[in-house]
Amino acid sequence: MKLPDSFNLAGRRALVTGSSRGIGAALALALAEAGADVMIHCTGNASAANGVADQVRALGRRTGFVQADLSADDGARRIHDASVAALGGIDILILNASVQIRKNWTDFTRADLDAHYAVNYRASFELLQLAVPAMITARWGRVLTVGSVQEIRPHPEMLAYSSFKHAQTGLVLGLAKQLAPHGVTLNNLAPGVIVTDRNADALARPGYADKVRSSIPAGRLGYPADCVGAALLLCSDAGAYITGQNLFADGGLGLA
Ligand code: NAP
């Protein structure tokens, strides 16, 4: 296989959770640009999700969009079933959506913890249970979880978030060995500080962006496009021999 062909995703069908905006939208569009059909998902922002789906369509790929809260009992099932109905199956699963509640660790409520558990871990587990059996049958599959540099550099006010990112990466580490013989790889992509809606308010505070920038060895904040190359590698034939890895796209922020 020629090198560019090993990144070609023509004929592959992908689901990217949380792909209405931010990193998820960038990953969804990159997969589509590489040739994949891509299912778009959001929880509330239907117009943004439709906009991303329109861009996928404009690239000549099949797409669909599903709105579902991953904290709902049937959230993972609804997203899976809608993706299979729209695309015929899921060859590439990117578990990108997450919630992130910021407060002092002593103030976290049971509801805060439950929200992190449900969206950032339980739904990922359930989507794996739903999507991976067909990948095993097909003897080809790619799973990419989106973690965070906070797995190794936890923010003091995001203890539940960083803990459940750890737990989600545990799924990758725990399953990669079992699924490798079946042609299914699982990896985690851990972004650093990536400019999205999520951190727009914090980065707009006077002096905060400069403070963050000064802690990043690469000397700049990241953008969703900075996550795309690694994701394409890990979701294509080019990454067939890479599994069970935790790859940081963080400009060196996670380095000691
Ligand atoms: P974002 O801009 O806040 O977008 C979040 C996405 O997740 C949206 O598509 C949103 O849908 C969806 N979502 C939120 N809550 C949901 C729920 N309960 N159920 C289902 N979907 C839900 O996020 P981002 O900054 O691009 O982050 C994407 C991923 O990268 C996350 O896993 C995050 O933890 C990780 N990450 C981000 C950074 C960073 O600096 N931005 C750093 C490290 C890791 P709606 O549009 O409908 O609300």
Coordinates of C-alpha atoms and ligand atoms in Angstrom, one line a residue:
M1 CA 0.0 0.0 0.0
K2 CA 1.4 3.4 -1.0
L3 CA 1.8 5.9 1.9
P4 CA -1.0 8.3 1.0
D5 CA -3.3 5.3 0.5
S6 CA -2.7 4.1 4.1
F7 CA -4.4 7.3 5.3
N8 CA -7.3 7.0 2.9
L9 CA -10.6 6.3 4.7
A10 CA -12.8 5.8 1.6
G11 CA -15.5 3.3 2.5
R12 CA -15.0 3.6 6.2
R13 CA -17.9 4.7 8.4
A14 CA -17.2 6.9 11.5
L15 CA -19.1 8.1 14.5
V16 CA -17.6 11.1 16.3
T17 CA -19.4 11.9 19.6
G18 CA -19.6 15.6 20.4
S19 CA -18.9 16.6 16.8
S20 CA -21.1 19.7 16.6
R21 CA -18.1 22.0 17.5
G22 CA -14.6 22.2 18.8
I23 CA -12.2 19.2 18.6
G24 CA -15.0 16.8 17.6
A25 CA -16.1 18.9 14.6
A26 CA -12.4 19.2 13.5
L27 CA -11.9 15.4 13.8
A28 CA -15.2 14.6 12.0
L29 CA -14.3 16.9 9.1
A30 CA -10.8 15.5 8.8
L31 CA -12.1 12.0 8.6
A32 CA -14.5 13.1 5.9
E33 CA -11.7 14.8 4.0
A34 CA -9.8 11.5 4.2
G35 CA -12.7 9.8 2.6
A36 CA -14.9 8.5 5.5
D37 CA -18.6 8.8 5.8
V38 CA -19.2 10.5 9.2
M39 CA -22.1 10.6 11.7
I40 CA -22.3 13.9 13.6
H41 CA -23.6 14.0 17.2
C42 CA -24.5 16.7 19.6
T43 CA -26.6 17.0 22.8
G44 CA -28.3 20.4 22.3
N45 CA -26.7 22.4 19.6
A46 CA -28.6 21.0 16.6
S47 CA -28.0 23.9 14.3
A48 CA -24.2 23.6 14.8
A49 CA -24.3 19.8 14.3
N50 CA -26.3 20.3 11.1
G51 CA -23.8 22.8 9.9
V52 CA -21.0 20.2 10.3
A53 CA -23.1 17.6 8.6
D54 CA -23.5 20.0 5.7
Q55 CA -19.8 20.4 5.4
V56 CA -19.3 16.6 5.4
R57 CA -21.9 16.4 2.7
A58 CA -20.1 19.1 0.7
L59 CA -17.0 16.9 0.7
G60 CA -19.1 14.2 -1.0
R61 CA -19.5 11.9 2.0
R62 CA -22.5 10.4 3.5
T63 CA -23.5 11.7 6.9
G64 CA -26.3 12.0 9.4
F65 CA -26.8 13.7 12.7
V66 CA -28.1 12.5 16.0
Q67 CA -29.0 14.5 19.1
A68 CA -28.7 12.7 22.4
D69 CA -27.5 13.4 25.9
L70 CA -24.9 10.8 26.9
S71 CA -26.0 11.1 30.5
A72 CA -29.4 9.7 29.6
D73 CA -30.1 6.0 30.2
D74 CA -30.5 5.3 26.5
G75 CA -28.0 7.9 25.2
A76 CA -25.3 5.5 23.9
R77 CA -27.8 3.1 22.4
R78 CA -29.6 5.9 20.6
I79 CA -26.4 7.3 19.1
H80 CA -25.2 3.9 18.1
D81 CA -28.5 2.9 16.5
A82 CA -28.9 6.2 14.6
S83 CA -25.4 5.8 13.2
V84 CA -26.0 2.3 12.0
A85 CA -29.3 3.4 10.5
A86 CA -27.7 6.3 8.7
L87 CA -24.4 4.8 7.6
G88 CA -24.9 1.0 7.8
G89 CA -22.3 0.5 10.5
I90 CA -19.4 2.0 12.5
D91 CA -15.8 1.2 11.5
I92 CA -14.3 4.1 13.4
L93 CA -15.5 5.2 16.8
I94 CA -14.2 8.5 18.3
L95 CA -15.4 9.0 21.8
N96 CA -14.9 12.7 22.1
A97 CA -17.9 14.3 24.0
S98 CA -17.3 15.1 27.6
V99 CA -18.6 17.3 30.5
Q100 CA -16.3 19.3 32.6
I101 CA -17.4 20.9 35.9
R102 CA -15.1 23.3 37.6
K103 CA -15.1 23.7 41.3
N104 CA -13.1 23.1 44.4
W105 CA -12.9 19.3 45.0
T106 CA -14.6 19.6 48.4
D107 CA -17.7 21.2 46.7
F108 CA -18.4 18.5 44.2
T109 CA -21.9 17.1 44.6
R110 CA -23.2 13.7 44.0
A111 CA -24.9 15.0 40.9
D112 CA -21.6 16.5 39.6
L113 CA -19.9 13.1 40.0
D114 CA -22.8 11.3 38.4
A115 CA -22.6 13.6 35.4
H116 CA -18.9 13.0 34.9
Y117 CA -19.4 9.2 35.3
A118 CA -22.3 9.0 32.9
V119 CA -21.0 11.1 30.1
N120 CA -17.2 10.7 30.4
Y121 CA -17.0 7.0 31.3
R122 CA -20.3 5.0 31.3
A123 CA -21.3 6.1 27.8
S124 CA -17.9 5.3 26.4
F125 CA -18.0 1.8 27.9
E126 CA -21.5 1.3 26.5
L127 CA -20.6 2.6 23.0
L128 CA -17.7 0.2 23.0
Q129 CA -20.0 -2.7 23.9
L130 CA -22.4 -1.7 21.1
A131 CA -19.9 -0.9 18.3
V132 CA -16.9 -3.2 18.8
P133 CA -18.6 -6.6 18.1
A134 CA -19.2 -5.6 14.5
M135 CA -15.6 -4.4 14.1
I136 CA -14.4 -7.8 15.4
T137 CA -16.6 -9.6 12.8
A138 CA -15.3 -7.3 10.1
R139 CA -11.7 -7.8 11.3
W140 CA -11.1 -4.1 11.1
G141 CA -11.9 -1.3 13.6
R142 CA -10.5 1.8 15.1
V143 CA -11.4 3.3 18.4
L144 CA -10.1 6.6 19.6
T145 CA -10.9 8.0 23.0
V146 CA -10.3 11.7 23.6
G147 CA -8.6 12.2 26.9
S148 CA -6.7 15.1 28.3
V149 CA -3.4 16.4 29.4
Q150 CA -5.2 16.5 32.7
E151 CA -4.6 12.8 33.0
I152 CA -1.1 13.7 34.0
R153 CA -1.4 17.4 34.8
P154 CA -4.7 17.6 36.7
H155 CA -6.3 21.0 37.2
P156 CA -6.9 21.6 40.9
E157 CA -10.6 22.5 40.2
M158 CA -11.4 19.7 37.9
L159 CA -10.7 16.6 40.0
A160 CA -13.8 14.6 38.8
Y161 CA -12.9 15.5 35.1
S162 CA -9.3 14.4 35.3
S163 CA -10.2 11.2 37.2
F164 CA -12.8 10.1 34.7
K165 CA -10.4 10.9 31.8
H166 CA -8.0 8.4 33.5
A167 CA -10.8 5.9 33.8
Q168 CA -11.7 6.2 30.1
T169 CA -8.0 5.7 29.1
G170 CA -8.2 2.6 31.3
L171 CA -10.7 1.2 28.8
V172 CA -8.1 1.6 26.0
L173 CA -5.4 0.1 28.0
G174 CA -7.6 -2.7 29.3
L175 CA -9.1 -3.7 25.9
A176 CA -6.3 -3.1 23.4
K177 CA -4.6 -6.5 24.0
Q178 CA -7.9 -8.4 23.8
L179 CA -8.9 -6.8 20.5
A180 CA -5.5 -6.6 18.7
P181 CA -5.9 -10.2 17.3
H182 CA -9.1 -9.1 15.6
G183 CA -7.7 -6.1 13.7
V184 CA -9.3 -3.6 16.1
T185 CA -7.0 -0.9 17.6
L186 CA -7.8 1.3 20.6
N187 CA -5.9 4.5 21.5
N188 CA -6.3 7.6 23.5
L189 CA -5.5 11.1 22.2
A190 CA -4.8 13.5 25.0
P191 CA -5.1 17.2 24.0
G192 CA -3.4 20.0 25.9
V193 CA -5.0 23.4 26.0
I194 CA -7.1 23.7 22.8
V195 CA -9.0 26.9 22.1
T196 CA -12.7 25.9 21.9
D197 CA -16.0 27.2 23.3
R198 CA -15.2 25.2 26.4
N199 CA -12.4 27.4 27.6
A200 CA -13.3 30.6 25.7
D201 CA -14.5 32.4 28.9
A202 CA -11.5 31.4 31.0
L203 CA -9.0 32.3 28.3
A204 CA -10.7 35.7 27.9
R205 CA -9.9 36.6 31.5
P206 CA -7.2 39.3 31.7
G207 CA -3.8 37.7 31.9
Y208 CA -5.0 34.1 31.9
A209 CA -4.2 33.1 28.3
D210 CA -0.6 34.5 28.8
K211 CA -0.2 32.5 32.0
V212 CA -1.3 29.3 30.2
R213 CA 0.8 30.0 27.2
S214 CA 3.9 30.5 29.3
S215 CA 3.4 27.0 30.8
I216 CA 3.4 25.3 27.3
P217 CA 6.8 24.4 26.0
A218 CA 5.7 25.0 22.4
G219 CA 4.9 28.6 23.4
R220 CA 1.4 28.8 22.0
L221 CA -2.1 27.6 22.7
G222 CA -3.5 24.7 20.7
Y223 CA -6.3 24.7 18.1
P224 CA -8.6 21.8 17.1
A225 CA -6.5 21.4 13.9
D226 CA -3.6 20.4 16.1
C227 CA -5.4 17.2 17.0
V228 CA -6.2 16.1 13.5
G229 CA -2.9 14.6 12.3
A230 CA -2.6 12.2 15.2
A231 CA -6.3 11.2 15.0
L232 CA -6.0 10.4 11.2
L233 CA -2.9 8.2 11.9
L234 CA -4.7 6.3 14.7
C235 CA -8.0 5.9 12.7
S236 CA -6.5 4.7 9.4
D237 CA -4.4 1.8 8.0
A238 CA -1.3 3.9 8.7
G239 CA -1.9 3.2 12.4
A240 CA -2.7 -0.5 12.1
Y241 CA 0.3 -1.5 14.3
I242 CA -0.4 1.1 17.0
T243 CA -2.7 0.1 19.8
G244 CA -3.1 0.7 23.5
Q245 CA -1.3 4.0 23.3
N246 CA -1.9 7.3 25.0
L247 CA -0.7 10.1 22.6
F248 CA -0.5 13.6 23.8
A249 CA -1.2 16.5 21.4
D250 CA -0.3 19.2 23.9
G251 CA 2.7 21.2 22.7
G252 CA 4.7 19.5 25.5
L253 CA 2.5 20.7 28.4
G254 CA 2.5 17.2 29.9
L255 CA 6.2 17.0 30.0
A256 CA 7.7 17.3 33.5
Ligands
NAP1 P1 -16.6 21.6 23.4 O1 -16.3 22.6 22.4 O2 -17.1 22.0 24.8 O3 -17.7 20.6 22.7 C1 -18.3 19.6 23.5 C2 -19.0 18.6 22.6 O4 -19.6 17.6 23.4 C3 -20.2 19.3 21.9 O5 -20.4 18.7 20.7 C4 -21.4 19.0 22.8 O6 -22.6 19.0 22.2 C5 -21.0 17.6 23.3 N1 -21.6 17.3 24.6 C6 -21.4 18.1 25.8 N2 -22.1 17.5 26.8 C7 -22.7 16.4 26.3 C8 -23.6 15.4 26.8 N3 -24.0 15.4 28.1 N4 -24.0 14.4 26.0 C9 -23.6 14.4 24.7 N5 -22.7 15.3 24.2 C10 -22.3 16.3 24.9 O7 -15.5 20.6 23.7 P2 -13.9 20.5 23.2 O8 -13.2 21.6 23.9 O9 -13.9 20.5 21.7 O10 -13.5 19.1 23.8 C11 -13.6 17.9 23.1 C12 -13.0 16.8 23.9 O11 -11.6 17.1 24.1 C13 -13.6 16.6 25.3 O12 -13.5 15.2 25.6 C14 -12.6 17.3 26.2 O13 -12.6 16.8 27.5 C15 -11.3 17.1 25.5 N6 -10.3 18.1 25.8 C16 -10.5 19.4 25.5 C17 -9.5 20.3 25.8 C18 -9.6 21.8 25.4 O14 -8.7 22.5 25.9 N7 -10.6 22.2 24.7 C19 -8.3 19.9 26.4 C20 -8.1 18.5 26.7 C21 -9.1 17.6 26.4 P3 -23.5 20.4 22.0 O15 -22.7 21.2 20.9 O16 -24.8 20.0 21.5 O17 -23.4 21.1 23.3

